[in-house]
GROMACS .gro file of N, CA, C and O in nm:
model
  476
    1GLN      N    1  -0.056   2.576  -5.066
    1GLN     CA    2  -0.120   2.706  -5.077
    1GLN      C    3  -0.251   2.708  -4.999
    1GLN      O    4  -0.324   2.609  -4.997
    2VAL      N    5  -0.274   2.820  -4.933
    2VAL     CA    6  -0.398   2.840  -4.859
    2VAL      C    7  -0.461   2.970  -4.907
    2VAL      O    8  -0.392   3.072  -4.918
    3GLN      N    9  -0.589   2.965  -4.932
    3GLN     CA   10  -0.662   3.085  -4.970
    3GLN      C   11  -0.753   3.127  -4.854
    3GLN      O   12  -0.815   3.041  -4.790
    4LEU      N   13  -0.760   3.256  -4.830
    4LEU     CA   14  -0.838   3.309  -4.718
    4LEU      C   15  -0.935   3.413  -4.769
    4LEU      O   16  -0.896   3.505  -4.843
    5VAL      N   17  -1.060   3.400  -4.728
    5VAL     CA   18  -1.163   3.495  -4.768
    5VAL      C   19  -1.235   3.546  -4.644
    5VAL      O   20  -1.296   3.467  -4.570
    6GLU      N   21  -1.227   3.676  -4.621
    6GLU     CA   22  -1.287   3.736  -4.503
    6GLU      C   23  -1.427   3.787  -4.535
    6GLU      O   24  -1.459   3.821  -4.650
    7SER      N   25  -1.507   3.794  -4.431
    7SER     CA   26  -1.638   3.856  -4.441
    7SER      C   27  -1.671   3.921  -4.308
    7SER      O   28  -1.611   3.889  -4.205
    8GLY      N   29  -1.768   4.008  -4.312
    8GLY     CA   30  -1.803   4.084  -4.193
    8GLY      C   31  -1.747   4.224  -4.202
    8GLY      O   32  -1.710   4.270  -4.309
    9GLY      N   33  -1.737   4.289  -4.091
    9GLY     CA   34  -1.690   4.427  -4.092
    9GLY      C   35  -1.804   4.522  -4.118
    9GLY      O   36  -1.918   4.483  -4.142
   10GLY      N   37  -1.770   4.651  -4.116
   10GLY     CA   38  -1.870   4.754  -4.139
   10GLY      C   39  -1.859   4.866  -4.040
   10GLY      O   40  -1.754   4.886  -3.978
   11LEU      N   41  -1.968   4.939  -4.026
   11LEU     CA   42  -1.972   5.055  -3.936
   11LEU      C   43  -2.051   5.019  -3.811
   11LEU      O   44  -2.160   4.963  -3.819
   12VAL      N   45  -1.995   5.054  -3.696
   12VAL     CA   46  -2.061   5.027  -3.569
   12VAL      C   47  -2.034   5.143  -3.474
   12VAL      O   48  -1.930   5.209  -3.483
   13GLN      N   49  -2.128   5.166  -3.385
   13GLN     CA   50  -2.111   5.273  -3.287
   13GLN      C   51  -2.019   5.229  -3.174
   13GLN      O   52  -2.008   5.108  -3.145
   14PRO      N   53  -1.954   5.323  -3.109
   14PRO     CA   54  -1.872   5.288  -2.992
   14PRO      C   55  -1.953   5.211  -2.890
   14PRO      O   56  -2.069   5.245  -2.862
   15GLY      N   57  -1.891   5.106  -2.837
   15GLY     CA   58  -1.960   5.020  -2.740
   15GLY      C   59  -2.034   4.906  -2.804
   15GLY      O   60  -2.080   4.814  -2.735
   16GLY      N   61  -2.042   4.907  -2.935
   16GLY     CA   62  -2.113   4.803  -3.007
   16GLY      C   63  -2.029   4.680  -3.034
   16GLY      O   64  -1.913   4.671  -2.990
   17SER      N   65  -2.089   4.586  -3.105
   17SER     CA   66  -2.023   4.459  -3.136
   17SER      C   67  -2.027   4.432  -3.286
   17SER      O   68  -2.116   4.480  -3.357
   18LEU      N   69  -1.929   4.354  -3.328
   18LEU     CA   70  -1.919   4.317  -3.469
   18LEU      C   71  -1.844   4.185  -3.477
   18LEU      O   72  -1.757   4.157  -3.394
   19GLY      N   73  -1.877   4.104  -3.578
   19GLY     CA   74  -1.809   3.978  -3.597
   19GLY      C   75  -1.747   3.967  -3.734
   19GLY      O   76  -1.804   4.013  -3.832
   20LEU      N   77  -1.629   3.909  -3.739
   20LEU     CA   78  -1.559   3.884  -3.864
   20LEU      C   79  -1.544   3.734  -3.883
   20LEU      O   80  -1.531   3.659  -3.785
   21SER      N   81  -1.544   3.691  -4.008
   21SER     CA   82  -1.520   3.551  -4.041
   21SER      C   83  -1.411   3.541  -4.145
   21SER      O   84  -1.393   3.632  -4.226
   22CYS      N   85  -1.340   3.430  -4.143
   22CYS     CA   86  -1.235   3.406  -4.242
   22CYS      C   87  -1.241   3.258  -4.280
   22CYS      O   88  -1.213   3.171  -4.197
   23ALA      N   89  -1.277   3.233  -4.404
   23ALA     CA   90  -1.287   3.096  -4.453
   23ALA      C   91  -1.159   3.058  -4.527
   23ALA      O   92  -1.114   3.130  -4.615
   24ALA      N   93  -1.104   2.944  -4.488
   24ALA     CA   94  -0.981   2.896  -4.550
   24ALA      C   95  -1.013   2.784  -4.648
   24ALA      O   96  -1.103   2.703  -4.627
   25SER      N   97  -0.935   2.779  -4.754
   25SER     CA   98  -0.947   2.671  -4.852
   25SER      C   99  -0.807   2.638  -4.905
   25SER      O  100  -0.712   2.713  -4.883
   26GLY      N  101  -0.797   2.526  -4.971
   26GLY     CA  102  -0.667   2.485  -5.023
   26GLY      C  103  -0.604   2.379  -4.932
   26GLY      O  104  -0.672   2.285  -4.892
   27SER      N  105  -0.480   2.398  -4.898
   27SER     CA  106  -0.404   2.301  -4.817
   27SER      C  107  -0.436   2.317  -4.669
   27SER      O  108  -0.351   2.358  -4.589
   28ILE      N  109  -0.556   2.280  -4.632
   28ILE     CA  110  -0.603   2.299  -4.494
   28ILE      C  111  -0.516   2.222  -4.396
   28ILE      O  112  -0.487   2.269  -4.285
   29SER      N  113  -0.474   2.104  -4.434
   29SER     CA  114  -0.398   2.018  -4.342
   29SER      C  115  -0.263   2.078  -4.307
   29SER      O  116  -0.199   2.034  -4.210
   30SER      N  117  -0.218   2.177  -4.382
   30SER     CA  118  -0.088   2.238  -4.354
   30SER      C  119  -0.096   2.353  -4.254
   30SER      O  120   0.006   2.404  -4.209
   31ILE      N  121  -0.218   2.394  -4.219
   31ILE     CA  122  -0.235   2.511  -4.133
   31ILE      C  123  -0.191   2.481  -3.989
   31ILE      O  124  -0.231   2.382  -3.931
   32ASN      N  125  -0.109   2.569  -3.933
   32ASN     CA  126  -0.065   2.558  -3.795
   32ASN      C  127  -0.135   2.659  -3.704
   32ASN      O  128  -0.166   2.632  -3.588
   33ALA      N  129  -0.156   2.779  -3.756
   33ALA     CA  130  -0.220   2.883  -3.677
   33ALA      C  131  -0.288   2.983  -3.770
   33ALA      O  132  -0.249   3.001  -3.885
   34MET      N  133  -0.391   3.046  -3.715
   34MET     CA  134  -0.461   3.153  -3.786
   34MET      C  135  -0.458   3.276  -3.696
   34MET      O  136  -0.462   3.265  -3.572
   35ALA      N  137  -0.455   3.391  -3.759
   35ALA     CA  138  -0.446   3.515  -3.683
   35ALA      C  139  -0.529   3.624  -3.749
   35ALA      O  140  -0.559   3.619  -3.868
   36TRP      N  141  -0.562   3.722  -3.666
   36TRP     CA  142  -0.620   3.846  -3.716
   36TRP      C  143  -0.520   3.957  -3.689
   36TRP      O  144  -0.469   3.970  -3.577
   37TYR      N  145  -0.495   4.035  -3.791
   37TYR     CA  146  -0.414   4.155  -3.781
   37TYR      C  147  -0.502   4.274  -3.816
   37TYR      O  148  -0.610   4.258  -3.873
   38ARG      N  149  -0.454   4.392  -3.784
   38ARG     CA  150  -0.525   4.512  -3.828
   38ARG      C  151  -0.424   4.623  -3.859
   38ARG      O  152  -0.314   4.627  -3.805
   39ARG      N  153  -0.467   4.711  -3.948
   39ARG     CA  154  -0.386   4.827  -3.982
   39ARG      C  155  -0.475   4.950  -3.975
   39ARG      O  156  -0.569   4.964  -4.055
   40ALA      N  157  -0.446   5.035  -3.880
   40ALA     CA  158  -0.521   5.160  -3.866
   40ALA      C  159  -0.458   5.267  -3.954
   40ALA      O  160  -0.339   5.257  -3.988
   41PRO      N  161  -0.533   5.368  -3.992
   41PRO     CA  162  -0.479   5.474  -4.077
   41PRO      C  163  -0.355   5.537  -4.016
   41PRO      O  164  -0.355   5.578  -3.900
   42GLY      N  165  -0.248   5.541  -4.093
   42GLY     CA  166  -0.126   5.605  -4.047
   42GLY      C  167  -0.045   5.525  -3.947
   42GLY      O  168   0.053   5.575  -3.892
   43LYS      N  169  -0.085   5.400  -3.923
   43LYS     CA  170  -0.014   5.317  -3.824
   43LYS      C  171   0.035   5.188  -3.888
   43LYS      O  172  -0.009   5.149  -3.996
   44GLN      N  173   0.126   5.123  -3.818
   44GLN     CA  174   0.177   4.996  -3.866
   44GLN      C  175   0.077   4.884  -3.838
   44GLN      O  176  -0.007   4.894  -3.749
   45ARG      N  177   0.092   4.779  -3.915
   45ARG     CA  178   0.009   4.662  -3.894
   45ARG      C  179   0.034   4.605  -3.754
   45ARG      O  180   0.148   4.597  -3.709
   46GLN      N  181  -0.072   4.564  -3.690
   46GLN     CA  182  -0.066   4.518  -3.552
   46GLN      C  183  -0.136   4.383  -3.541
   46GLN      O  184  -0.245   4.364  -3.596
   47ILE      N  185  -0.075   4.291  -3.468
   47ILE     CA  186  -0.143   4.164  -3.445
   47ILE      C  187  -0.253   4.184  -3.342
   47ILE      O  188  -0.236   4.257  -3.244
   48VAL      N  189  -0.366   4.119  -3.364
   48VAL     CA  190  -0.481   4.132  -3.277
   48VAL      C  191  -0.502   4.005  -3.194
   48VAL      O  192  -0.513   4.010  -3.071
   49ALA      N  193  -0.507   3.892  -3.262
   49ALA     CA  194  -0.534   3.765  -3.194
   49ALA      C  195  -0.484   3.651  -3.279
   49ALA      O  196  -0.476   3.662  -3.401
   50VAL      N  197  -0.450   3.541  -3.210
   50VAL     CA  198  -0.398   3.421  -3.278
   50VAL      C  199  -0.467   3.299  -3.218
   50VAL      O  200  -0.496   3.296  -3.098
   51ILE      N  201  -0.491   3.199  -3.301
   51ILE     CA  202  -0.545   3.073  -3.252
   51ILE      C  203  -0.466   2.958  -3.315
   51ILE      O  204  -0.443   2.957  -3.436
   52ASN      N  205  -0.424   2.867  -3.228
   52ASN     CA  206  -0.356   2.746  -3.277
   52ASN      C  207  -0.460   2.655  -3.341
   52ASN      O  208  -0.564   2.626  -3.281
   53TRP      N  209  -0.431   2.613  -3.462
   53TRP     CA  210  -0.533   2.539  -3.537
   53TRP      C  211  -0.563   2.403  -3.477
   53TRP      O  212  -0.676   2.355  -3.484
   54SER      N  213  -0.464   2.339  -3.418
   54SER     CA  214  -0.485   2.202  -3.370
   54SER      C  215  -0.549   2.197  -3.231
   54SER      O  216  -0.640   2.117  -3.209
   55ASP      N  217  -0.504   2.283  -3.139
   55ASP     CA  218  -0.557   2.271  -3.002
   55ASP      C  219  -0.638   2.391  -2.956
   55ASP      O  220  -0.688   2.391  -2.843
   56GLY      N  221  -0.651   2.492  -3.041
   56GLY     CA  222  -0.735   2.605  -3.006
   56GLY      C  223  -0.676   2.704  -2.908
   56GLY      O  224  -0.745   2.796  -2.863
   57THR      N  225  -0.550   2.688  -2.875
   57THR     CA  226  -0.485   2.784  -2.785
   57THR      C  227  -0.489   2.923  -2.847
   57THR      O  228  -0.466   2.938  -2.966
   58THR      N  229  -0.518   3.023  -2.763
   58THR     CA  230  -0.534   3.158  -2.816
   58THR      C  231  -0.435   3.256  -2.754
   58THR      O  232  -0.382   3.234  -2.644
   59TYR      N  233  -0.414   3.365  -2.826
   59TYR     CA  234  -0.332   3.477  -2.780
   59TYR      C  235  -0.403   3.605  -2.822
   59TYR      O  236  -0.461   3.612  -2.930
   60TYR      N  237  -0.398   3.705  -2.733
   60TYR     CA  238  -0.459   3.834  -2.764
   60TYR      C  239  -0.360   3.946  -2.734
   60TYR      O  240  -0.285   3.939  -2.636
   61SER      N  241  -0.365   4.050  -2.814
   61SER     CA  242  -0.288   4.168  -2.780
   61SER      C  243  -0.354   4.236  -2.660
   61SER      O  244  -0.475   4.220  -2.637
   62ASN      N  245  -0.277   4.310  -2.586
   62ASN     CA  246  -0.329   4.374  -2.466
   62ASN      C  247  -0.442   4.472  -2.499
   62ASN      O  248  -0.533   4.491  -2.419
   63SER      N  249  -0.436   4.530  -2.617
   63SER     CA  250  -0.535   4.632  -2.652
   63SER      C  251  -0.675   4.574  -2.674
   63SER      O  252  -0.774   4.649  -2.669
   64VAL      N  253  -0.685   4.444  -2.698
   64VAL     CA  254  -0.816   4.385  -2.724
   64VAL      C  255  -0.854   4.277  -2.622
   64VAL      O  256  -0.968   4.227  -2.624
   65LYS      N  257  -0.763   4.241  -2.535
   65LYS     CA  258  -0.789   4.134  -2.439
   65LYS      C  259  -0.911   4.167  -2.354
   65LYS      O  260  -0.924   4.277  -2.302
   66GLY      N  261  -0.999   4.072  -2.343
   66GLY     CA  262  -1.120   4.092  -2.265
   66GLY      C  263  -1.237   4.146  -2.346
   66GLY      O  264  -1.352   4.146  -2.300
   67ARG      N  265  -1.208   4.194  -2.467
   67ARG     CA  266  -1.315   4.249  -2.553
   67ARG      C  267  -1.335   4.166  -2.680
   67ARG      O  268  -1.447   4.157  -2.729
   68PHE      N  269  -1.226   4.112  -2.731
   68PHE     CA  270  -1.233   4.034  -2.855
   68PHE      C  271  -1.216   3.885  -2.824
   68PHE      O  272  -1.146   3.848  -2.729
   69THR      N  273  -1.278   3.802  -2.906
   69THR     CA  274  -1.265   3.658  -2.892
   69THR      C  275  -1.238   3.596  -3.028
   69THR      O  276  -1.316   3.618  -3.123
   70ILE      N  277  -1.129   3.522  -3.037
   70ILE     CA  278  -1.099   3.448  -3.160
   70ILE      C  279  -1.140   3.303  -3.139
   70ILE      O  280  -1.121   3.246  -3.030
   71SER      N  281  -1.199   3.244  -3.241
   71SER     CA  282  -1.241   3.105  -3.232
   71SER      C  283  -1.230   3.043  -3.370
   71SER      O  284  -1.211   3.113  -3.470
   72ARG      N  285  -1.245   2.911  -3.373
   72ARG     CA  286  -1.236   2.842  -3.501
   72ARG      C  287  -1.340   2.732  -3.508
   72ARG      O  288  -1.380   2.676  -3.407
   73ASP      N  289  -1.380   2.700  -3.628
   73ASP     CA  290  -1.466   2.586  -3.655
   73ASP      C  291  -1.389   2.501  -3.756
   73ASP      O  292  -1.388   2.532  -3.875
   74SER      N  293  -1.326   2.397  -3.706
   74SER     CA  294  -1.242   2.315  -3.792
   74SER      C  295  -1.322   2.246  -3.902
   74SER      O  296  -1.272   2.225  -4.012
   75ALA      N  297  -1.447   2.214  -3.872
   75ALA     CA  298  -1.530   2.146  -3.972
   75ALA      C  299  -1.560   2.238  -4.090
   75ALA      O  300  -1.576   2.191  -4.204
   76LYS      N  301  -1.567   2.368  -4.063
   76LYS     CA  302  -1.595   2.465  -4.168
   76LYS      C  303  -1.469   2.534  -4.217
   76LYS      O  304  -1.478   2.623  -4.303
   77ASN      N  305  -1.354   2.499  -4.158
   77ASN     CA  306  -1.227   2.564  -4.196
   77ASN      C  307  -1.238   2.715  -4.186
   77ASN      O  308  -1.191   2.789  -4.274
   78THR      N  309  -1.299   2.759  -4.079
   78THR     CA  310  -1.327   2.901  -4.063
   78THR      C  311  -1.281   2.950  -3.926
   78THR      O  312  -1.295   2.880  -3.826
   79VAL      N  313  -1.225   3.068  -3.924
   79VAL     CA  314  -1.186   3.133  -3.799
   79VAL      C  315  -1.270   3.260  -3.784
   79VAL      O  316  -1.305   3.324  -3.884
   80TYR      N  317  -1.303   3.291  -3.660
   80TYR     CA  318  -1.391   3.403  -3.632
   80TYR      C  319  -1.322   3.502  -3.538
   80TYR      O  320  -1.233   3.465  -3.461
   81LEU      N  321  -1.366   3.625  -3.545
   81LEU     CA  322  -1.323   3.725  -3.448
   81LEU      C  323  -1.448   3.800  -3.402
   81LEU      O  324  -1.509   3.873  -3.480
   82GLN      N  325  -1.488   3.776  -3.279
   82GLN     CA  326  -1.601   3.847  -3.220
   82GLN      C  327  -1.546   3.967  -3.145
   82GLN      O  328  -1.463   3.952  -3.055
   83MET      N  329  -1.592   4.084  -3.183
   83MET     CA  330  -1.542   4.208  -3.125
   83MET      C  331  -1.653   4.276  -3.047
   83MET      O  332  -1.758   4.309  -3.105
   84ASN      N  333  -1.632   4.293  -2.918
   84ASN     CA  334  -1.731   4.357  -2.831
   84ASN      C  335  -1.672   4.485  -2.771
   84ASN      O  336  -1.550   4.503  -2.770
   85VAL      N  337  -1.758   4.567  -2.721
   85VAL     CA  338  -1.719   4.694  -2.658
   85VAL      C  339  -1.619   4.768  -2.747
   85VAL      O  340  -1.510   4.806  -2.705
   86LEU      N  341  -1.659   4.784  -2.870
   86LEU     CA  342  -1.569   4.845  -2.969
   86LEU      C  343  -1.545   4.992  -2.938
   86LEU      O  344  -1.634   5.064  -2.889
   87LYS      N  345  -1.422   5.035  -2.967
   87LYS     CA  346  -1.379   5.172  -2.942
   87LYS      C  347  -1.338   5.236  -3.075
   87LYS      O  348  -1.301   5.165  -3.169
   88PRO      N  349  -1.341   5.367  -3.083
   88PRO     CA  350  -1.297   5.433  -3.207
   88PRO      C  351  -1.157   5.392  -3.249
   88PRO      O  352  -1.129   5.381  -3.370
   89GLU      N  353  -1.071   5.365  -3.153
   89GLU     CA  354  -0.934   5.325  -3.186
   89GLU      C  355  -0.925   5.184  -3.243
   89GLU      O  356  -0.817   5.140  -3.284
   90ASP      N  357  -1.035   5.111  -3.244
   90ASP     CA  358  -1.038   4.980  -3.311
   90ASP      C  359  -1.060   4.994  -3.461
   90ASP      O  360  -1.053   4.896  -3.535
   91THR      N  361  -1.087   5.115  -3.506
   91THR     CA  362  -1.108   5.139  -3.648
   91THR      C  363  -0.983   5.103  -3.726
   91THR      O  364  -0.873   5.153  -3.696
   92ALA      N  365  -0.997   5.016  -3.824
   92ALA     CA  366  -0.883   4.967  -3.901
   92ALA      C  367  -0.932   4.874  -4.011
   92ALA      O  368  -1.049   4.835  -4.013
   93ILE      N  369  -0.840   4.838  -4.098
   93ILE     CA  370  -0.864   4.727  -4.189
   93ILE      C  371  -0.815   4.601  -4.118
   93ILE      O  372  -0.700   4.597  -4.072
   94TYR      N  373  -0.900   4.503  -4.110
   94TYR     CA  374  -0.868   4.378  -4.040
   94TYR      C  375  -0.836   4.271  -4.144
   94TYR      O  376  -0.910   4.251  -4.241
   95TYR      N  377  -0.725   4.204  -4.120
   95TYR     CA  378  -0.677   4.099  -4.211
   95TYR      C  379  -0.670   3.965  -4.139
   95TYR      O  380  -0.624   3.956  -4.026
   96CYS      N  381  -0.713   3.863  -4.209
   96CYS     CA  382  -0.694   3.727  -4.163
   96CYS      C  383  -0.563   3.676  -4.221
   96CYS      O  384  -0.528   3.706  -4.336
   97ALA      N  385  -0.489   3.601  -4.141
   97ALA     CA  386  -0.360   3.549  -4.187
   97ALA      C  387  -0.343   3.406  -4.139
   97ALA      O  388  -0.400   3.365  -4.038
   98CYS      N  389  -0.260   3.333  -4.212
   98CYS     CA  390  -0.241   3.192  -4.184
   98CYS      C  391  -0.093   3.157  -4.181
   98CYS      O  392  -0.016   3.203  -4.266
   99ARG      N  393  -0.056   3.078  -4.083
   99ARG     CA  394   0.080   3.024  -4.074
   99ARG      C  395   0.070   2.875  -4.101
   99ARG      O  396  -0.012   2.804  -4.039
  100ALA      N  397   0.152   2.826  -4.192
  100ALA     CA  398   0.139   2.686  -4.235
  100ALA      C  399   0.275   2.620  -4.250
  100ALA      O  400   0.378   2.688  -4.254
  101ASP      N  401   0.269   2.489  -4.258
  101ASP     CA  402   0.390   2.409  -4.282
  101ASP      C  403   0.499   2.434  -4.179
  101ASP      O  404   0.618   2.424  -4.211
  102TYR      N  405   0.459   2.471  -4.059
  102TYR     CA  406   0.551   2.493  -3.948
  102TYR      C  407   0.653   2.604  -3.975
  102TYR      O  408   0.761   2.608  -3.916
  103LYS      N  409   0.615   2.694  -4.065
  103LYS     CA  410   0.700   2.809  -4.089
  103LYS      C  411   0.671   2.915  -3.983
  103LYS      O  412   0.561   2.921  -3.931
  104PRO      N  413   0.768   3.000  -3.953
  104PRO     CA  414   0.750   3.099  -3.846
  104PRO      C  415   0.671   3.223  -3.890
  104PRO      O  416   0.636   3.306  -3.806
  105THR      N  417   0.646   3.236  -4.018
  105THR     CA  418   0.582   3.358  -4.068
  105THR      C  419   0.442   3.330  -4.120
  105THR      O  420   0.409   3.218  -4.158
  106TYR      N  421   0.360   3.435  -4.119
  106TYR     CA  422   0.227   3.427  -4.177
  106TYR      C  423   0.241   3.455  -4.326
  106TYR      O  424   0.257   3.570  -4.366
  107ASP      N  425   0.231   3.354  -4.405
  107ASP     CA  426   0.257   3.367  -4.548
  107ASP      C  427   0.131   3.385  -4.632
  107ASP      O  428   0.140   3.418  -4.750
  108TYR      N  429   0.016   3.360  -4.571
  108TYR     CA  430  -0.109   3.368  -4.646
  108TYR      C  431  -0.200   3.472  -4.581
  108TYR      O  432  -0.216   3.472  -4.458
  109TRP      N  433  -0.258   3.556  -4.666
  109TRP     CA  434  -0.336   3.668  -4.615
  109TRP      C  435  -0.468   3.682  -4.691
  109TRP      O  436  -0.475   3.653  -4.811
  110GLY      N  437  -0.568   3.728  -4.618
  110GLY     CA  438  -0.693   3.763  -4.681
  110GLY      C  439  -0.685   3.903  -4.741
  110GLY      O  440  -0.584   3.971  -4.730
  111GLN      N  441  -0.795   3.944  -4.801
  111GLN     CA  442  -0.797   4.072  -4.872
  111GLN      C  443  -0.820   4.191  -4.778
  111GLN      O  444  -0.796   4.305  -4.817
  112GLY      N  445  -0.862   4.163  -4.657
  112GLY     CA  446  -0.887   4.270  -4.561
  112GLY      C  447  -1.032   4.315  -4.563
  112GLY      O  448  -1.098   4.312  -4.667
  113THR      N  449  -1.080   4.355  -4.446
  113THR     CA  450  -1.216   4.407  -4.435
  113THR      C  451  -1.215   4.527  -4.341
  113THR      O  452  -1.149   4.526  -4.238
  114GLN      N  453  -1.288   4.630  -4.378
  114GLN     CA  454  -1.287   4.755  -4.303
  114GLN      C  455  -1.381   4.747  -4.183
  114GLN      O  456  -1.497   4.705  -4.195
  115VAL      N  457  -1.330   4.788  -4.069
  115VAL     CA  458  -1.410   4.804  -3.949
  115VAL      C  459  -1.399   4.950  -3.906
  115VAL      O  460  -1.288   5.001  -3.885
  116THR      N  461  -1.512   5.017  -3.896
  116THR     CA  462  -1.514   5.156  -3.856
  116THR      C  463  -1.602   5.171  -3.733
  116THR      O  464  -1.719   5.131  -3.735
  117VAL      N  465  -1.544   5.227  -3.628
  117VAL     CA  466  -1.617   5.250  -3.504
  117VAL      C  467  -1.635   5.401  -3.488
  117VAL      O  468  -1.538   5.473  -3.464
  118SER      N  469  -1.758   5.444  -3.503
  118SER     CA  470  -1.784   5.587  -3.501
  118SER      C  471  -1.931   5.612  -3.469
  118SER      O  472  -2.018   5.533  -3.505
  119SER      N  473  -1.954   5.724  -3.402
  119SER     CA  474  -2.092   5.763  -3.374
  119SER      C  475  -2.144   5.857  -3.482
  119SER      O  476  -2.260   5.900  -3.476
   0.00000   0.00000   0.00000
């Protein structure tokens, strides 16, 4: 079992920056990858970024590539999402998720944190 606790989020103006954190606890050694997802109002959940826990390899959705950066601090068991040049369409609830035990699915989720981009 892995527990995920997110922090960060809030209200920011278009063009601004915001950072999210996700602290993992529990069976840390079982973690294979961490990801950030988001769900905008009236839309389906969308993957934002993924980081391989062992080698740090990253993946970004086209909508955030070049603006968002996912990173990890293995010593702190924490994954981060730095969001720059934020747009109103980035407004969503952002969720941290974890894939573990070499399973293909993200079975562990954080509680979600609201990000609102508005002037």
